[in-house]
CSV table of C-alpha atoms in Angstrom, one decimal:
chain,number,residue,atom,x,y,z
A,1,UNK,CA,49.1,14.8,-58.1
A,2,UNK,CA,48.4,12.1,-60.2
A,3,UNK,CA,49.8,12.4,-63.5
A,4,UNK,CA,50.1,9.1,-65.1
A,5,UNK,CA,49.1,8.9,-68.9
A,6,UNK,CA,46.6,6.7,-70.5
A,7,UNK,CA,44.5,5.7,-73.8
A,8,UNK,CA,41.1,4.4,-73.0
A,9,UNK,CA,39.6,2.4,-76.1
A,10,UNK,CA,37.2,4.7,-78.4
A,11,UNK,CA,33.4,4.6,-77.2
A,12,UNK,CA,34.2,2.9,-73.6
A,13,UNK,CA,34.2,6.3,-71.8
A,14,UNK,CA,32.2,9.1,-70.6
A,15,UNK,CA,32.8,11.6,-68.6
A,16,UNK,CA,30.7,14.2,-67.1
A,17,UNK,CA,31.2,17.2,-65.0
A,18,UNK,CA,29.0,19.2,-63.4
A,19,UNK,CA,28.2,22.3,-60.9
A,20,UNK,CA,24.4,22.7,-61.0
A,21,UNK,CA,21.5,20.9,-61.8
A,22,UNK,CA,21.2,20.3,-65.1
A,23,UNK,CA,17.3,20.3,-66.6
A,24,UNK,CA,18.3,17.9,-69.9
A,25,UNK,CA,19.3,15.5,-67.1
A,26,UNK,CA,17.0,14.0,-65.1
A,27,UNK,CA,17.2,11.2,-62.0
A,28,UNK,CA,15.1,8.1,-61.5
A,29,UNK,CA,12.7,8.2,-58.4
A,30,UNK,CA,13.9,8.8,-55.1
A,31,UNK,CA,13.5,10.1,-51.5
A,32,UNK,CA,13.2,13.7,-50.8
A,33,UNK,CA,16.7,15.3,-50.4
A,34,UNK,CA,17.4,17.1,-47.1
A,35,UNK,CA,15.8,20.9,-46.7
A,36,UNK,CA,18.0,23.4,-44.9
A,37,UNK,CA,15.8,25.6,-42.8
A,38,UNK,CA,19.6,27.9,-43.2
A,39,UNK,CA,21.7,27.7,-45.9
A,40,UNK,CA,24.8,25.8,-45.2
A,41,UNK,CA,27.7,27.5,-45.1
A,42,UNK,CA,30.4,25.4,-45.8
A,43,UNK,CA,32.0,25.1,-49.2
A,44,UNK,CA,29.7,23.5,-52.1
A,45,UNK,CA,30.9,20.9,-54.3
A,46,UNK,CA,31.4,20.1,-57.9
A,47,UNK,CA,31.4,16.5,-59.0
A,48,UNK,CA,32.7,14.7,-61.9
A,49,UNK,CA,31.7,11.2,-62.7
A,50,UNK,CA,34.1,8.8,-65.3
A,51,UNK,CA,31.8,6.3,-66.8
A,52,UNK,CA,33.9,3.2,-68.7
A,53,UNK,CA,32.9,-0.3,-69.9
A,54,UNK,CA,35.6,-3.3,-68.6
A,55,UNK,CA,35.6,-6.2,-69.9
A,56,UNK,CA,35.0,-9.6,-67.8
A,57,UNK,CA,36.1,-13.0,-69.0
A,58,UNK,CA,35.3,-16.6,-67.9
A,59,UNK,CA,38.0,-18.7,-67.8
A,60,UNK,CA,36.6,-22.4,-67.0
A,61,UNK,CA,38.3,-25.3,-65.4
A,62,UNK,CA,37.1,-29.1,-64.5
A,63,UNK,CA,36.5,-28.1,-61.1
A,64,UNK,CA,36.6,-24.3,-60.7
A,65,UNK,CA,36.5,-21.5,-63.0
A,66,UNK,CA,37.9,-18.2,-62.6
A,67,UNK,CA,36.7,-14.4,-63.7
A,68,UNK,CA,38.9,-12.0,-64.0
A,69,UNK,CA,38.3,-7.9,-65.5
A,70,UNK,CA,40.8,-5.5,-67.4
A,71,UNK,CA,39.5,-2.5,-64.9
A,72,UNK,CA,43.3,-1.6,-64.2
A,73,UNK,CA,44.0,-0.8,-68.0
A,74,UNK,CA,41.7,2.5,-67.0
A,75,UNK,CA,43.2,3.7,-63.6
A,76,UNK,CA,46.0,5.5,-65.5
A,77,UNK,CA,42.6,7.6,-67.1
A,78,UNK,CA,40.7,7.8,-63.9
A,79,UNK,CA,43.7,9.9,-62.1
A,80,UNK,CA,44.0,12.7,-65.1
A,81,UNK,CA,41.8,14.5,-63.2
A,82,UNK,CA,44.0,15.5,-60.7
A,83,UNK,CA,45.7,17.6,-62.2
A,84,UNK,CA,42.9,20.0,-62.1
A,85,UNK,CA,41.8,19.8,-58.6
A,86,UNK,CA,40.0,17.0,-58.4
A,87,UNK,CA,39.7,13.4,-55.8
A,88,UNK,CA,38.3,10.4,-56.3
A,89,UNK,CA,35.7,9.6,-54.0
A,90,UNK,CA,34.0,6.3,-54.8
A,91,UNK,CA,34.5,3.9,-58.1
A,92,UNK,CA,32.5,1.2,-58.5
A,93,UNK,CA,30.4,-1.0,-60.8
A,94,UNK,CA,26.5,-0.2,-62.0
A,95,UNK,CA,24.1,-2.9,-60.0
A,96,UNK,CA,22.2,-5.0,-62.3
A,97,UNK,CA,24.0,-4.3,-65.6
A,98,UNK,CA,26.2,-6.5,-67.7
A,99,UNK,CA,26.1,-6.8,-71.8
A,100,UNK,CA,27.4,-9.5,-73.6
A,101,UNK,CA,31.4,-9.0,-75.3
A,102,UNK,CA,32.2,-12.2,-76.6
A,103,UNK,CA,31.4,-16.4,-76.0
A,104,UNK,CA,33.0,-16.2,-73.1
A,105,UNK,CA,33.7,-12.7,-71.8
A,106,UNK,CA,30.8,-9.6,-70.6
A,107,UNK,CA,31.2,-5.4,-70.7
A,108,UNK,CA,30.2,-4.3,-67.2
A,109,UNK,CA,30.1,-0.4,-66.3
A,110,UNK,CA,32.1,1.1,-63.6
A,111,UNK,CA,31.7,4.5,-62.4
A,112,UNK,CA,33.9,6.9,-61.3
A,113,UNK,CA,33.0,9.8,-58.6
A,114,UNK,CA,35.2,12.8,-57.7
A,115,UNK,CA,34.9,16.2,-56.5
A,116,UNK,CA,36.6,19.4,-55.9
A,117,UNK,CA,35.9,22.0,-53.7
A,118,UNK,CA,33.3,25.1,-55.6
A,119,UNK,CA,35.7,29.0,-54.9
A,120,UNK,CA,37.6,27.4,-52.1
A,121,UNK,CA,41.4,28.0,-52.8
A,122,UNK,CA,42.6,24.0,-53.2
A,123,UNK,CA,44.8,22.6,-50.0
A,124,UNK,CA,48.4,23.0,-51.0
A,125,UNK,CA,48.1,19.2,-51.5
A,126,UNK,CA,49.4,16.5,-54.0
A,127,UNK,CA,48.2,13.1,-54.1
A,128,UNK,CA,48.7,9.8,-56.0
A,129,UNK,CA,46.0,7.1,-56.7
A,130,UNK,CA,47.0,4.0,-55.3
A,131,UNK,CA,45.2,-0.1,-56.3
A,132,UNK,CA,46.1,-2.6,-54.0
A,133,UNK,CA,44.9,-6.0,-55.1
A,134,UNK,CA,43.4,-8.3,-51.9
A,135,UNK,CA,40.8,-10.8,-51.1
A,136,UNK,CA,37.8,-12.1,-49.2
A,137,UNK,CA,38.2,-15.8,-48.7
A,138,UNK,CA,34.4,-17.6,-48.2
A,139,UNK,CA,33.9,-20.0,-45.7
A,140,UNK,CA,30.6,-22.3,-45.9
A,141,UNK,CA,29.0,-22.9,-42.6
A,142,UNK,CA,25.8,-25.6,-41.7
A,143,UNK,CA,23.3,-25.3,-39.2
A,144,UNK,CA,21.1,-27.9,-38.8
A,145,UNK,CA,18.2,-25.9,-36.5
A,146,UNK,CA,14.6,-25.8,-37.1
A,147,UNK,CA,15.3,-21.9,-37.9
A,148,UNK,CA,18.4,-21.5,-40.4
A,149,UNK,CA,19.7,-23.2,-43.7
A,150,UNK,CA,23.3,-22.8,-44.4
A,151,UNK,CA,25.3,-19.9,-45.5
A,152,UNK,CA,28.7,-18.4,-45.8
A,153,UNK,CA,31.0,-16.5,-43.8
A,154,UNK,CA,33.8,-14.3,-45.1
A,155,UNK,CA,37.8,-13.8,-44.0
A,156,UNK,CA,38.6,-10.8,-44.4
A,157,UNK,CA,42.1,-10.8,-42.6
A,158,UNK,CA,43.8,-9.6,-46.0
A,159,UNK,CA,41.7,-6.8,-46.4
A,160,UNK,CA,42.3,-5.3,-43.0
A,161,UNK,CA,45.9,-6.1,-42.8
A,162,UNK,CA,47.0,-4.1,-45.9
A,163,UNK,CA,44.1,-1.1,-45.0
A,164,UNK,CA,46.6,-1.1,-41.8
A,165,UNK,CA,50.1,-1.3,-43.6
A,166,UNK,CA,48.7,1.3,-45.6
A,167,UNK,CA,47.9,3.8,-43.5
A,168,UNK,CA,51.0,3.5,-41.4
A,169,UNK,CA,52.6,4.8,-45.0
A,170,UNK,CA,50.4,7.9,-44.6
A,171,UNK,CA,48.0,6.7,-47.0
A,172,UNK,CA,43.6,7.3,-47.2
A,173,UNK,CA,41.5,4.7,-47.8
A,174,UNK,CA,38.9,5.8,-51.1
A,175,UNK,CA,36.9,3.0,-50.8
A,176,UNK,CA,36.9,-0.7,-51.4
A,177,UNK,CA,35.4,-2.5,-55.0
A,178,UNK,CA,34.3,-6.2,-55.9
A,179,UNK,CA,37.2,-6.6,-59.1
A,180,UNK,CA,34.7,-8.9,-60.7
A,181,UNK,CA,37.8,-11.7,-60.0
A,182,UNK,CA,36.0,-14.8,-58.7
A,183,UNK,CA,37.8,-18.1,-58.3
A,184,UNK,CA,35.3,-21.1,-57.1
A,185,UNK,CA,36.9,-23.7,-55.0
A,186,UNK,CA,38.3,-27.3,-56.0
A,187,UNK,CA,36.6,-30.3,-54.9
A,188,UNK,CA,39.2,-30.8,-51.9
A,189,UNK,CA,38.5,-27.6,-50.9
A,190,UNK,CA,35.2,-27.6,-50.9
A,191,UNK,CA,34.8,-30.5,-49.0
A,192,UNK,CA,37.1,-28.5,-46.4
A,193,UNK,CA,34.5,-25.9,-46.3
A,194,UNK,CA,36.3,-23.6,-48.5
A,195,UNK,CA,33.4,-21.3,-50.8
A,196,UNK,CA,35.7,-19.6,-53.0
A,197,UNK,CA,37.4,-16.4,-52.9
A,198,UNK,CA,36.2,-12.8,-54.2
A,199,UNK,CA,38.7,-10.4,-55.4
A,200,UNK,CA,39.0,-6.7,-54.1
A,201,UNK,CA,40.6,-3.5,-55.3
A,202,UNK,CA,41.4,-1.3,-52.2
A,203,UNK,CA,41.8,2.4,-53.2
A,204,UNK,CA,44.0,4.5,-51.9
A,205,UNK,CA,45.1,7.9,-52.1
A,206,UNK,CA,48.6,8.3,-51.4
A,207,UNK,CA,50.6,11.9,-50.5
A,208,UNK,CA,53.0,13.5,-52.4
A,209,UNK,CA,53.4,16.8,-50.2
A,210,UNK,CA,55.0,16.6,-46.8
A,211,UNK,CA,54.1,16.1,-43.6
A,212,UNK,CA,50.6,14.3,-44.2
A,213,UNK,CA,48.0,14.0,-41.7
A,214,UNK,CA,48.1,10.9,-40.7
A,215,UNK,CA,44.7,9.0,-40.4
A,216,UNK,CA,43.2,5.5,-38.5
A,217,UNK,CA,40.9,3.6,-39.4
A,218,UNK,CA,38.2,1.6,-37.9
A,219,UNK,CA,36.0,-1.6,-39.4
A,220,UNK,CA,33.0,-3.6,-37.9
A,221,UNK,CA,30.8,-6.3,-39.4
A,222,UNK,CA,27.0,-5.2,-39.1
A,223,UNK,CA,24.6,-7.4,-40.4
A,224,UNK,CA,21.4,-5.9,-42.4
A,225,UNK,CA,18.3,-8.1,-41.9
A,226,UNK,CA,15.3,-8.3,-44.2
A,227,UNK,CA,12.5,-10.2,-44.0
A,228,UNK,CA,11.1,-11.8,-46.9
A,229,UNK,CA,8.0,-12.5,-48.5
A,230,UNK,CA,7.8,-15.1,-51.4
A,231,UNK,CA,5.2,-14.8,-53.9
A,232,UNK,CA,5.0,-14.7,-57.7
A,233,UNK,CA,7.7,-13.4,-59.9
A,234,UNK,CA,10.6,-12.0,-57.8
A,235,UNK,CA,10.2,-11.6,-53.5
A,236,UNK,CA,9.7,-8.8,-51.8
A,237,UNK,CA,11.9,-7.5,-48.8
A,238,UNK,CA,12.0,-5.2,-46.1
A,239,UNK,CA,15.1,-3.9,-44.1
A,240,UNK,CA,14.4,-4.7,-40.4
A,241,UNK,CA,18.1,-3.0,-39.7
A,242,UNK,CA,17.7,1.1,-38.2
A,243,UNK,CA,21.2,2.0,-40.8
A,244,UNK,CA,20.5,5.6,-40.0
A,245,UNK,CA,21.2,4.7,-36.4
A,246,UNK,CA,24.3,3.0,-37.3
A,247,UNK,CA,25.3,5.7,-39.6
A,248,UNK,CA,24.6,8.4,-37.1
A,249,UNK,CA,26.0,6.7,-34.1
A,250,UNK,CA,29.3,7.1,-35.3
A,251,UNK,CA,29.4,10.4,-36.8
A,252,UNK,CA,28.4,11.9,-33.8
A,253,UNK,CA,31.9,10.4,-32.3
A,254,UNK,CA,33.9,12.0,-34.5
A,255,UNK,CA,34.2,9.8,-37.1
A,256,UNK,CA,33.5,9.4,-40.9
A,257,UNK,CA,32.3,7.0,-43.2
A,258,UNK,CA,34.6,5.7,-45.9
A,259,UNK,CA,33.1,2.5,-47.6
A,260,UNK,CA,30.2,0.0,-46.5
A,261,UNK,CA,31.4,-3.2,-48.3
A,262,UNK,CA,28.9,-6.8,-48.5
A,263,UNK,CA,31.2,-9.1,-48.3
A,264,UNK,CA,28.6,-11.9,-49.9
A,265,UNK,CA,28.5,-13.6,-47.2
A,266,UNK,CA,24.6,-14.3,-45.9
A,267,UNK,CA,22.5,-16.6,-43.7
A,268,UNK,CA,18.9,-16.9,-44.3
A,269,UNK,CA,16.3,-17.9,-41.9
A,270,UNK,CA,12.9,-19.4,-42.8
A,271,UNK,CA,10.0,-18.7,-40.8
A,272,UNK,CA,7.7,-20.5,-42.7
A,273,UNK,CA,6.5,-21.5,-46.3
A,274,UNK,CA,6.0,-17.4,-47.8
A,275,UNK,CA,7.8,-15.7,-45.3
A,276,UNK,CA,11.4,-15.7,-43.8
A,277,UNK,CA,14.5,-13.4,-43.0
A,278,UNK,CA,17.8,-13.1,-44.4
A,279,UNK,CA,21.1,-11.5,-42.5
A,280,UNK,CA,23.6,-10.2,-45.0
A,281,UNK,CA,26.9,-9.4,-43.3
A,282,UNK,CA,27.9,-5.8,-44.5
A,283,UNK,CA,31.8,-4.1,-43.2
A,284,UNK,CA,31.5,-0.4,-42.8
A,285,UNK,CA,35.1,1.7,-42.8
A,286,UNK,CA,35.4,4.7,-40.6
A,287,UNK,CA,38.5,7.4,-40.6
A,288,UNK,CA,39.4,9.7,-38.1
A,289,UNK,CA,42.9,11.8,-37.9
A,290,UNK,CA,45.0,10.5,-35.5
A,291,UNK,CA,45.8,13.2,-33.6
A,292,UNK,CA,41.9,13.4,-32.4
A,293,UNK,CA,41.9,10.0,-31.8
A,294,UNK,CA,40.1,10.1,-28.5
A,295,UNK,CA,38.0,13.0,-29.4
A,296,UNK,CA,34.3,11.9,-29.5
A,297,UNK,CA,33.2,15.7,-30.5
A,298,UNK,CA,30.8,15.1,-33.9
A,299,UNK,CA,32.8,16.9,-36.8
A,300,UNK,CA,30.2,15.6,-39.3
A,301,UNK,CA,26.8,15.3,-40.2
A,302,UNK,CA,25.0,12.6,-42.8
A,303,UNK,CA,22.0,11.7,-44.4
A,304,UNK,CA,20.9,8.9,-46.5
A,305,UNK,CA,19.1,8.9,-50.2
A,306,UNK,CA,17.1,6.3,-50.9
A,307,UNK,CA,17.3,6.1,-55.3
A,308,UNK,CA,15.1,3.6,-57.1
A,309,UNK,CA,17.5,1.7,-60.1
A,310,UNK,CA,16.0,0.4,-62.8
A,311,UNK,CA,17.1,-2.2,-65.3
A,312,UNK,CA,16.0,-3.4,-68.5
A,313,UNK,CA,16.7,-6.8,-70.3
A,314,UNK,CA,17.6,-6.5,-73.9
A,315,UNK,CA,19.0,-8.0,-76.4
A,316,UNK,CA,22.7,-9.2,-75.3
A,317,UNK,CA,22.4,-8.6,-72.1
A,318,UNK,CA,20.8,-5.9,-69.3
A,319,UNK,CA,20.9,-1.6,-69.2
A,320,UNK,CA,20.4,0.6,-66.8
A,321,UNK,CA,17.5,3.0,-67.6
A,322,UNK,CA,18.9,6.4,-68.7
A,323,UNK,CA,17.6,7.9,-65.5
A,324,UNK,CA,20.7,7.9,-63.1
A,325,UNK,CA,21.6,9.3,-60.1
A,326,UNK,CA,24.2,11.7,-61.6
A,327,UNK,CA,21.7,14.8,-60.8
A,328,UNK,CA,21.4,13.9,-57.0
A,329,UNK,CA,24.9,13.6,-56.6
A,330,UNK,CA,25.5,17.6,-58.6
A,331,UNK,CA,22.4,18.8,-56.3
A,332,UNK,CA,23.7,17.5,-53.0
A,333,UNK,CA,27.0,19.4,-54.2
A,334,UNK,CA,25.3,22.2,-54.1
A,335,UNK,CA,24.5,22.0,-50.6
A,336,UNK,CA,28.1,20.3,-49.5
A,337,UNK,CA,27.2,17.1,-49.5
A,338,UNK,CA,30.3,14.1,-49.6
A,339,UNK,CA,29.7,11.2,-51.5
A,340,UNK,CA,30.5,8.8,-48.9
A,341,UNK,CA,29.1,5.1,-50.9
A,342,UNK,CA,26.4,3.6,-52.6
A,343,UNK,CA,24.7,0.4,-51.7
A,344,UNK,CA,23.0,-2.1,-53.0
A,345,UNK,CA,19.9,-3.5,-51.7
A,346,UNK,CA,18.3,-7.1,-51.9
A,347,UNK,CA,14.9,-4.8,-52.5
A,348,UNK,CA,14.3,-5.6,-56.3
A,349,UNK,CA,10.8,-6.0,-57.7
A,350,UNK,CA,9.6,-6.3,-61.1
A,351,UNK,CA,8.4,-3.3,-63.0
A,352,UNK,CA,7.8,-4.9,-66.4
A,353,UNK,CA,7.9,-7.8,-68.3
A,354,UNK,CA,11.4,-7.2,-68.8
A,355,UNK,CA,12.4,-4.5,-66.2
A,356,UNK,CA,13.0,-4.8,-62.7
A,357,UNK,CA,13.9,-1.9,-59.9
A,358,UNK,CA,16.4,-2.4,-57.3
A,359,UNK,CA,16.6,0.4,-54.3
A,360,UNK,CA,20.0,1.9,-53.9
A,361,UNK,CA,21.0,3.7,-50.8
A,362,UNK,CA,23.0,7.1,-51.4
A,363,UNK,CA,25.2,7.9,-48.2
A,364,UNK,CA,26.3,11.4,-47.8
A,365,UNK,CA,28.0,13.8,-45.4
A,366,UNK,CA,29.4,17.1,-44.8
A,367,UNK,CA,31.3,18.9,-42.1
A,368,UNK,CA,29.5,20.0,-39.3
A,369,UNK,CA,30.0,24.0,-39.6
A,370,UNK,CA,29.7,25.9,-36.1
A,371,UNK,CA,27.2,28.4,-35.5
């Protein structure tokens, strides 16, 4: 059980906890939530989200500048929690929003979601929340065609090998999160190819009883293709790729989704002067325990939200509107609906002279119960 102490600075947390939908509250637009013809009848959950503000800084240099964030000062906070029952599920930062902190430094909002089961007994379980620091090295690639432009590939041989030393230590992978740390390259490596490197927090839960269940993982690249369509003011898009297919396709083979991570790497394809596609490479993380390692029967069932997010430009800086998706997240509790990650689309579209929406894609699951 994590029970490390910690002082978070005065005004640069909220927390809120939740077990049913709460009317003062309400969520920006969104996509119907799943009907059960039956009520499910596996346990309900309650969520509890950790808002805090981090700090990013610039540091420049003649040929490459690095950014850096104090997120770790707030770990020791984000783990009190589990002393009453509760897991993290997914921690990561608020699309779109950044406020200014200083000449050379931004506040940028993380969030914080974990759950506990609703009048289920808790698993005589202890755990630990574990950072391991990594990195996604990018790799600049030309083609020369009369169909693409350049782009970028990414390396992500770090990642995987400590996701793998990790779980031969018993641990479970939470999910991965962009630090904010961004180092470009020098001039020689540039010339060499070399893009830069992106910095990674890989979250971990790590036990503290005995005899865990030991887990694997699995990773592929998928790439998510949208076509474009230039215009005035900001272009439009449209996801050509079926991810409710791809969701699906492994779920019903036993396994379950753990992170979908954009590595930034892209390559965009021009079709002509308005219209065009663009490929972003995205890794999606699957676990499984071990022991049914060659089972393919389907142990869990998932849907996908689509949830419109809206910023606002303001003075020093951009907000998020104060419609959130908090309420989906204590609704699809209700029904026992995971948290499994949210991602960020390339579908943004201006809503005002100084708003814009971005769509956000809520992945959830839950245990398949048999009838």
């Amino acid at each position: 059980m994590g029970n490390t102490q910690g002082n978070v600075p005065q005004g640069s947390l909220n927390v809120t906890t939740m077990q049913g939908p709460q009317g003062a509250v309400q969520s920006g637009a969104h996509s119907p939530l799943p009907v059960d013809t039956v009520p499910y009848r596996g346990p309900k959950l309650e969520y509890l989200m950790i808002n805090i503000s981090a700090k990013m800084s610039v540091q420049p240099g003649f040929f490459q500048s690095m950014i850096t964030t104090n997120v770790d000062e707030y770990y020791p906070t984000l783990v009190q929690p589990y002393q009453h029952g509760f897991k993290m599920i997914q921690f990561q930062t608020i699309p779109g929003v950044r406020s200014q902190a200083g000449w050379f430094s931004q506040a940028v909002p993380f969030q914080a979601v974990l759950t506990r089961p609703i009048g289920v007994p808790p698993p005589n379980e202890q755990w630990n929340l574990q950072i391991v620091k990594s990195f996604i090295e990018l790799q600049i690639f030309y083609s020369f065609t009369s169909w693409s432009t350049n782009g970028q590939t990414a390396n992500t041989t770090d990642v995987m090998a400590k996701i793998m030393d990790m779980c031969q230590r018993g641990a479970r992978l939470i999910c991965i999160e962009a630090t904010g740390m961004q180092q470009n390259p020098s001039f020689s490596s540039g010339l060499r190819g070399h893009a830069g490197t992106i910095g990674v927090d890989l979250l971990f839960h790590i036990p503290q009883h005995p005899n865990p269940t030991p887990y694997i993982y699995h990773g592929i690249h998928v790439p998510i293709t949208y076509t474009v369509q230039a215009g005035f003011g900001i272009p439009s898009y449209q996801c050509m790729t079926d991810l409710n297919a791809q969701f699906g396709a492994f779920l019903n083979q036993g396994w379950k989704l753990v992170e979908i991570n954009l590595d930034s790497s892209q390559m965009q394809r021009t079709t002509g002067f308005t219209t065009g596609q663009i490929s972003m490479n995205s890794m999606w993380f699957f676990e499984k325990e071990a022991a049914y390692a060659n089972d393919s029967t389907p142990k869990w069932q998932g849907t996908i939200i689509t949830y419109q997010h809206k910023v606002k430009a303001q003075f020093g800086g951009v907000a998020a509107s104060r419609h959130n998706w908090d309420p989906i997240l204590v609704e699809m509790g209700q029904r026992g609906w995971e948290l499994a990650c949210i991602l960020e689309t390339p579908e943004t579209r201006q809503s005002g002279l100084t708003s814009a929406t971005t769509t956000v894609l809520l992945f959830f699951q839950r245990p398949i119960i048999p009838m």
